[in-house]
């Protein structure tokens, strides 16, 4: 199997995201190796030796996606027995021409604790945990958004993703049978109607997820899931609450759709 | 302020990560606009109109970072009044030549529910929540890693990040004063010594974080923080537990360092 390396003087997250997106275009399996925090000549020479050994062992060149601020480190990796893609520099020259501004490279300019609003993101994670699953009804004034839905429709992972990736304070509230009487909004949510966003899910998928958690229970039965989903969707419609189905979407996709639909302010790019 | 657009037929996460890394090289402020799920001609034409309006309003061309699978959509955006960077195609041609394999573009090939191990990542998030903060001592056999440290040193956000981004099952256990007697490992952790990874933090930073939570308490006092950190670091050394300081690092950096140091298996690239 061909090997792809992702190498950086920082986390290598940028190299991974870009390299992974590029390689996913091709119907080829790769072995992935990430080497972050290559910050010295010595370490870069070690990595070069590792790449060269990989090339000798496999009989073909590994692909290397890298980002370095220090050009001495780039030069070392570029002279290894690999196909190296210095993808950031390829485009930054074009951007420089357009902006007519010289780049001022700094290490750890992305994904570091010095990024704008880093502390806010961690606060948002703590907020999401404290306000998960209806655990706390008092702090909804502080929420940017309140995700609502039946148990196991995807509220918790989405709340955490919104917090970690975007610094959005997301509470979540699970509808239970008690809430469903007459399809009224629970009293704690009424003052925050504008912040509500509903999730729904196909009853079959919901039943499968609940079975994993509590096999053969009434809670996991398809009949129960169908009833709950029908009621919760009626509630969304009656109260004109925006909602989407999580059935076919990842947390990344659900989060992107919620932000696009609500215009929520993100605190991280 | 100049505007940067990130546009895609999917989440636009790849366009954002790449565009953000590129623009962060330049000492220029940008207004950022992400438009995900541009999947139809109609929607692409709307976006083109929005870009053109932005250009007219600002009197300068916005920068556009995009990824599309459908070339018809790329063409529409490429003919807008913007500087467009089709960064993925720039490199994929070179990769195609090296692999001697044609690309097989598919929409939603990254960041979707169809990615390998997606369900495992969600399981890992649920595992991290159920095993947060010593809440559960019974399921450590299932852990890939157990983060340990004093209260508020960064264990919880790191556990969640490892789960969400990498599908790594991370439990975390907070040392309390009771645990510190004679610097012994808590009994629940002894069988899992190989899975332990310690976090530490500068006492000054710890005191500041704890003050936010419980101002002017003994818990937040600098003296108390110094005692706890000194004891916990001695414990790590006595038991040869690998550890790092979270003081100057983001959750992204801490996670990348832990994975690099332990060789933990990632379930997502």
PDB file of C-alpha atoms in Angstrom, chain A residues 11-157:
ATOM      1  CA  UNK A  11      -0.336  20.062  14.542  1.00  0.00           C
ATOM      2  CA  UNK A  12      -0.305  19.049  10.836  1.00  0.00           C
ATOM      3  CA  UNK A  13      -4.092  19.402  10.823  1.00  0.00           C
ATOM      4  CA  UNK A  14      -3.994  21.629   7.732  1.00  0.00           C
ATOM      5  CA  UNK A  15      -1.763  19.148   5.896  1.00  0.00           C
ATOM      6  CA  UNK A  16      -4.070  16.287   6.882  1.00  0.00           C
ATOM      7  CA  UNK A  17      -7.294  18.009   5.847  1.00  0.00           C
ATOM      8  CA  UNK A  18      -5.878  19.112   2.520  1.00  0.00           C
ATOM      9  CA  UNK A  19      -4.027  15.862   1.812  1.00  0.00           C
ATOM     10  CA  UNK A  20      -6.994  13.734   2.799  1.00  0.00           C
ATOM     11  CA  UNK A  21      -9.365  15.747   0.592  1.00  0.00           C
ATOM     12  CA  UNK A  22      -6.945  15.412  -2.347  1.00  0.00           C
ATOM     13  CA  UNK A  23      -6.343  11.682  -1.932  1.00  0.00           C
ATOM     14  CA  UNK A  24     -10.036  10.960  -1.437  1.00  0.00           C
ATOM     15  CA  UNK A  25     -10.485  11.903  -5.119  1.00  0.00           C
ATOM     16  CA  UNK A  26      -8.592   8.765  -6.106  1.00  0.00           C
ATOM     17  CA  UNK A  27      -9.759   5.138  -5.760  1.00  0.00           C
ATOM     18  CA  UNK A  28      -6.501   4.143  -4.071  1.00  0.00           C
ATOM     19  CA  UNK A  29      -5.894   2.996  -0.489  1.00  0.00           C
ATOM     20  CA  UNK A  30      -3.168   4.708   1.460  1.00  0.00           C
ATOM     21  CA  UNK A  31      -1.384   4.138   4.698  1.00  0.00           C
ATOM     22  CA  UNK A  32      -1.509   7.475   6.528  1.00  0.00           C
ATOM     23  CA  UNK A  33       1.305   8.742   8.757  1.00  0.00           C
ATOM     24  CA  UNK A  34       1.107  12.107  10.520  1.00  0.00           C
ATOM     25  CA  UNK A  35       4.225  13.661  12.019  1.00  0.00           C
ATOM     26  CA  UNK A  36       3.418  16.916  13.866  1.00  0.00           C
ATOM     27  CA  UNK A  37       5.747  19.372  15.617  1.00  0.00           C
ATOM     28  CA  UNK A  38       8.779  18.909  13.366  1.00  0.00           C
ATOM     29  CA  UNK A  39      10.405  22.076  14.655  1.00  0.00           C
ATOM     30  CA  UNK A  40      14.157  21.473  14.393  1.00  0.00           C
ATOM     31  CA  UNK A  41      16.714  20.532  11.749  1.00  0.00           C
ATOM     32  CA  UNK A  42      17.493  17.335  13.682  1.00  0.00           C
ATOM     33  CA  UNK A  43      13.869  16.266  13.764  1.00  0.00           C
ATOM     34  CA  UNK A  44      13.440  17.101  10.045  1.00  0.00           C
ATOM     35  CA  UNK A  45      16.478  14.959   9.198  1.00  0.00           C
ATOM     36  CA  UNK A  46      14.995  12.081  11.217  1.00  0.00           C
ATOM     37  CA  UNK A  47      11.724  12.434   9.319  1.00  0.00           C
ATOM     38  CA  UNK A  48      13.590  12.514   6.004  1.00  0.00           C
ATOM     39  CA  UNK A  49      15.339   9.258   6.966  1.00  0.00           C
ATOM     40  CA  UNK A  50      11.948   7.749   7.842  1.00  0.00           C
ATOM     41  CA  UNK A  51      10.506   8.797   4.467  1.00  0.00           C
ATOM     42  CA  UNK A  52      13.525   7.397   2.619  1.00  0.00           C
ATOM     43  CA  UNK A  53      13.287   4.091   4.499  1.00  0.00           C
ATOM     44  CA  UNK A  54       9.599   3.939   3.602  1.00  0.00           C
ATOM     45  CA  UNK A  55      10.458   4.508  -0.075  1.00  0.00           C
ATOM     46  CA  UNK A  56      13.119   1.772  -0.049  1.00  0.00           C
ATOM     47  CA  UNK A  57      10.829  -0.674   1.726  1.00  0.00           C
ATOM     48  CA  UNK A  58       7.868  -0.109  -0.580  1.00  0.00           C
ATOM     49  CA  UNK A  59       9.764   0.364  -3.809  1.00  0.00           C
ATOM     50  CA  UNK A  60       7.686   3.430  -4.581  1.00  0.00           C
ATOM     51  CA  UNK A  61       7.692   7.019  -3.498  1.00  0.00           C
ATOM     52  CA  UNK A  62       5.441   8.033  -0.640  1.00  0.00           C
ATOM     53  CA  UNK A  63       3.370  11.190  -1.080  1.00  0.00           C
ATOM     54  CA  UNK A  64       4.177  13.972   1.365  1.00  0.00           C
ATOM     55  CA  UNK A  65       1.871  16.858   2.222  1.00  0.00           C
ATOM     56  CA  UNK A  66       3.642  19.372   4.401  1.00  0.00           C
ATOM     57  CA  UNK A  67       3.454  22.878   5.821  1.00  0.00           C
ATOM     58  CA  UNK A  68       6.511  24.535   7.351  1.00  0.00           C
ATOM     59  CA  UNK A  69       7.158  28.127   8.262  1.00  0.00           C
ATOM     60  CA  UNK A  70      10.948  27.679   8.254  1.00  0.00           C
ATOM     61  CA  UNK A  71      12.157  27.117   4.658  1.00  0.00           C
ATOM     62  CA  UNK A  72      15.208  25.199   5.918  1.00  0.00           C
ATOM     63  CA  UNK A  73      12.838  22.505   7.155  1.00  0.00           C
ATOM     64  CA  UNK A  74      10.925  22.493   3.862  1.00  0.00           C
ATOM     65  CA  UNK A  75      14.206  22.068   1.988  1.00  0.00           C
ATOM     66  CA  UNK A  76      15.125  18.983   4.008  1.00  0.00           C
ATOM     67  CA  UNK A  77      11.784  17.283   3.374  1.00  0.00           C
ATOM     68  CA  UNK A  78      11.792  18.368  -0.294  1.00  0.00           C
ATOM     69  CA  UNK A  79      15.071  16.518  -0.859  1.00  0.00           C
ATOM     70  CA  UNK A  80      13.682  13.223   0.480  1.00  0.00           C
ATOM     71  CA  UNK A  81      12.783  10.310  -1.821  1.00  0.00           C
ATOM     72  CA  UNK A  82       9.125  11.309  -1.980  1.00  0.00           C
ATOM     73  CA  UNK A  83       6.658  13.261  -4.058  1.00  0.00           C
ATOM     74  CA  UNK A  84       6.302  16.392  -1.950  1.00  0.00           C
ATOM     75  CA  UNK A  85       3.354  18.747  -2.222  1.00  0.00           C
ATOM     76  CA  UNK A  86       4.033  22.179  -0.792  1.00  0.00           C
ATOM     77  CA  UNK A  87       0.374  23.009  -1.338  1.00  0.00           C
ATOM     78  CA  UNK A  88       0.170  26.136   0.820  1.00  0.00           C
ATOM     79  CA  UNK A  89       3.040  27.870  -0.965  1.00  0.00           C
ATOM     80  CA  UNK A  90       1.546  26.986  -4.344  1.00  0.00           C
ATOM     81  CA  UNK A  91      -1.484  29.164  -3.658  1.00  0.00           C
ATOM     82  CA  UNK A  92       0.010  31.742  -1.295  1.00  0.00           C
ATOM     83  CA  UNK A  93       2.133  33.173  -4.135  1.00  0.00           C
ATOM     84  CA  UNK A  94      -1.061  33.865  -6.063  1.00  0.00           C
ATOM     85  CA  UNK A  95      -2.727  35.388  -3.013  1.00  0.00           C
ATOM     86  CA  UNK A  96       0.321  37.564  -2.388  1.00  0.00           C
ATOM     87  CA  UNK A  97       0.102  38.946  -5.933  1.00  0.00           C
ATOM     88  CA  UNK A  98      -3.607  39.687  -5.498  1.00  0.00           C
ATOM     89  CA  UNK A  99      -3.282  41.309  -2.058  1.00  0.00           C
ATOM     90  CA  UNK A 100      -0.005  43.014  -2.879  1.00  0.00           C
ATOM     91  CA  UNK A 101       1.079  42.240   0.678  1.00  0.00           C
ATOM     92  CA  UNK A 102       4.021  40.078   1.689  1.00  0.00           C
ATOM     93  CA  UNK A 103       3.352  37.058   3.870  1.00  0.00           C
ATOM     94  CA  UNK A 104       4.575  37.204   7.453  1.00  0.00           C
ATOM     95  CA  UNK A 105       4.942  33.558   8.346  1.00  0.00           C
ATOM     96  CA  UNK A 106       4.671  32.645  12.022  1.00  0.00           C
ATOM     97  CA  UNK A 107       4.668  29.165  13.495  1.00  0.00           C
ATOM     98  CA  UNK A 108       1.509  27.916  15.174  1.00  0.00           C
ATOM     99  CA  UNK A 109      -0.607  30.551  13.444  1.00  0.00           C
ATOM    100  CA  UNK A 110      -3.509  28.111  13.215  1.00  0.00           C
ATOM    101  CA  UNK A 111      -4.856  25.543  15.691  1.00  0.00           C
ATOM    102  CA  UNK A 112      -2.987  27.125  18.598  1.00  0.00           C
ATOM    103  CA  UNK A 113      -4.010  28.543  21.943  1.00  0.00           C
ATOM    104  CA  UNK A 114      -3.241  32.011  20.548  1.00  0.00           C
ATOM    105  CA  UNK A 115      -6.048  31.867  18.041  1.00  0.00           C
ATOM    106  CA  UNK A 116      -8.749  34.429  18.520  1.00  0.00           C
ATOM    107  CA  UNK A 117     -11.491  33.247  20.879  1.00  0.00           C
ATOM    108  CA  UNK A 118      -9.648  30.094  21.947  1.00  0.00           C
ATOM    109  CA  UNK A 119     -10.801  30.511  25.555  1.00  0.00           C
ATOM    110  CA  UNK A 120     -14.328  31.167  24.364  1.00  0.00           C
ATOM    111  CA  UNK A 121     -14.334  27.797  22.586  1.00  0.00           C
ATOM    112  CA  UNK A 122     -13.334  26.013  25.783  1.00  0.00           C
ATOM    113  CA  UNK A 123     -16.030  27.938  27.683  1.00  0.00           C
ATOM    114  CA  UNK A 124     -18.498  26.804  25.027  1.00  0.00           C
ATOM    115  CA  UNK A 125     -17.486  23.160  25.559  1.00  0.00           C
ATOM    116  CA  UNK A 126     -18.027  23.534  29.294  1.00  0.00           C
ATOM    117  CA  UNK A 127     -21.357  25.230  28.593  1.00  0.00           C
ATOM    118  CA  UNK A 128     -22.450  22.391  26.284  1.00  0.00           C
ATOM    119  CA  UNK A 129     -21.563  19.802  28.949  1.00  0.00           C
ATOM    120  CA  UNK A 130     -23.343  21.673  31.736  1.00  0.00           C
ATOM    121  CA  UNK A 131     -26.411  22.154  29.542  1.00  0.00           C
ATOM    122  CA  UNK A 132     -26.491  18.717  27.939  1.00  0.00           C
ATOM    123  CA  UNK A 133     -29.643  16.642  27.839  1.00  0.00           C
ATOM    124  CA  UNK A 134     -31.811  19.090  29.756  1.00  0.00           C
ATOM    125  CA  UNK A 135     -29.472  18.884  32.750  1.00  0.00           C
ATOM    126  CA  UNK A 136     -29.830  22.577  33.427  1.00  0.00           C
ATOM    127  CA  UNK A 137     -32.778  24.780  32.505  1.00  0.00           C
ATOM    128  CA  UNK A 138     -31.527  27.978  34.145  1.00  0.00           C
ATOM    129  CA  UNK A 139     -28.789  29.105  31.790  1.00  0.00           C
ATOM    130  CA  UNK A 140     -30.621  29.192  28.472  1.00  0.00           C
ATOM    131  CA  UNK A 141     -30.286  32.987  28.345  1.00  0.00           C
ATOM    132  CA  UNK A 142     -26.593  32.382  27.685  1.00  0.00           C
ATOM    133  CA  UNK A 143     -27.190  29.884  24.843  1.00  0.00           C
ATOM    134  CA  UNK A 144     -26.524  30.788  21.228  1.00  0.00           C
ATOM    135  CA  UNK A 145     -28.777  27.923  20.223  1.00  0.00           C
ATOM    136  CA  UNK A 146     -30.854  25.237  21.949  1.00  0.00           C
ATOM    137  CA  UNK A 147     -31.071  21.941  20.096  1.00  0.00           C
ATOM    138  CA  UNK A 148     -34.243  19.996  20.766  1.00  0.00           C
ATOM    139  CA  UNK A 149     -35.406  16.521  19.836  1.00  0.00           C
ATOM    140  CA  UNK A 150     -36.196  13.063  21.125  1.00  0.00           C
ATOM    141  CA  UNK A 151     -33.610  10.922  22.885  1.00  0.00           C
ATOM    142  CA  UNK A 152     -30.711   9.742  20.628  1.00  0.00           C
ATOM    143  CA  UNK A 153     -31.414  11.867  17.564  1.00  0.00           C
ATOM    144  CA  UNK A 154     -27.935  13.448  17.579  1.00  0.00           C
ATOM    145  CA  UNK A 155     -28.266  16.466  19.862  1.00  0.00           C
ATOM    146  CA  UNK A 156     -25.276  15.845  22.133  1.00  0.00           C
ATOM    147  CA  UNK A 157     -22.519  15.215  19.553  1.00  0.00           C
TER     148      UNK A 157
END
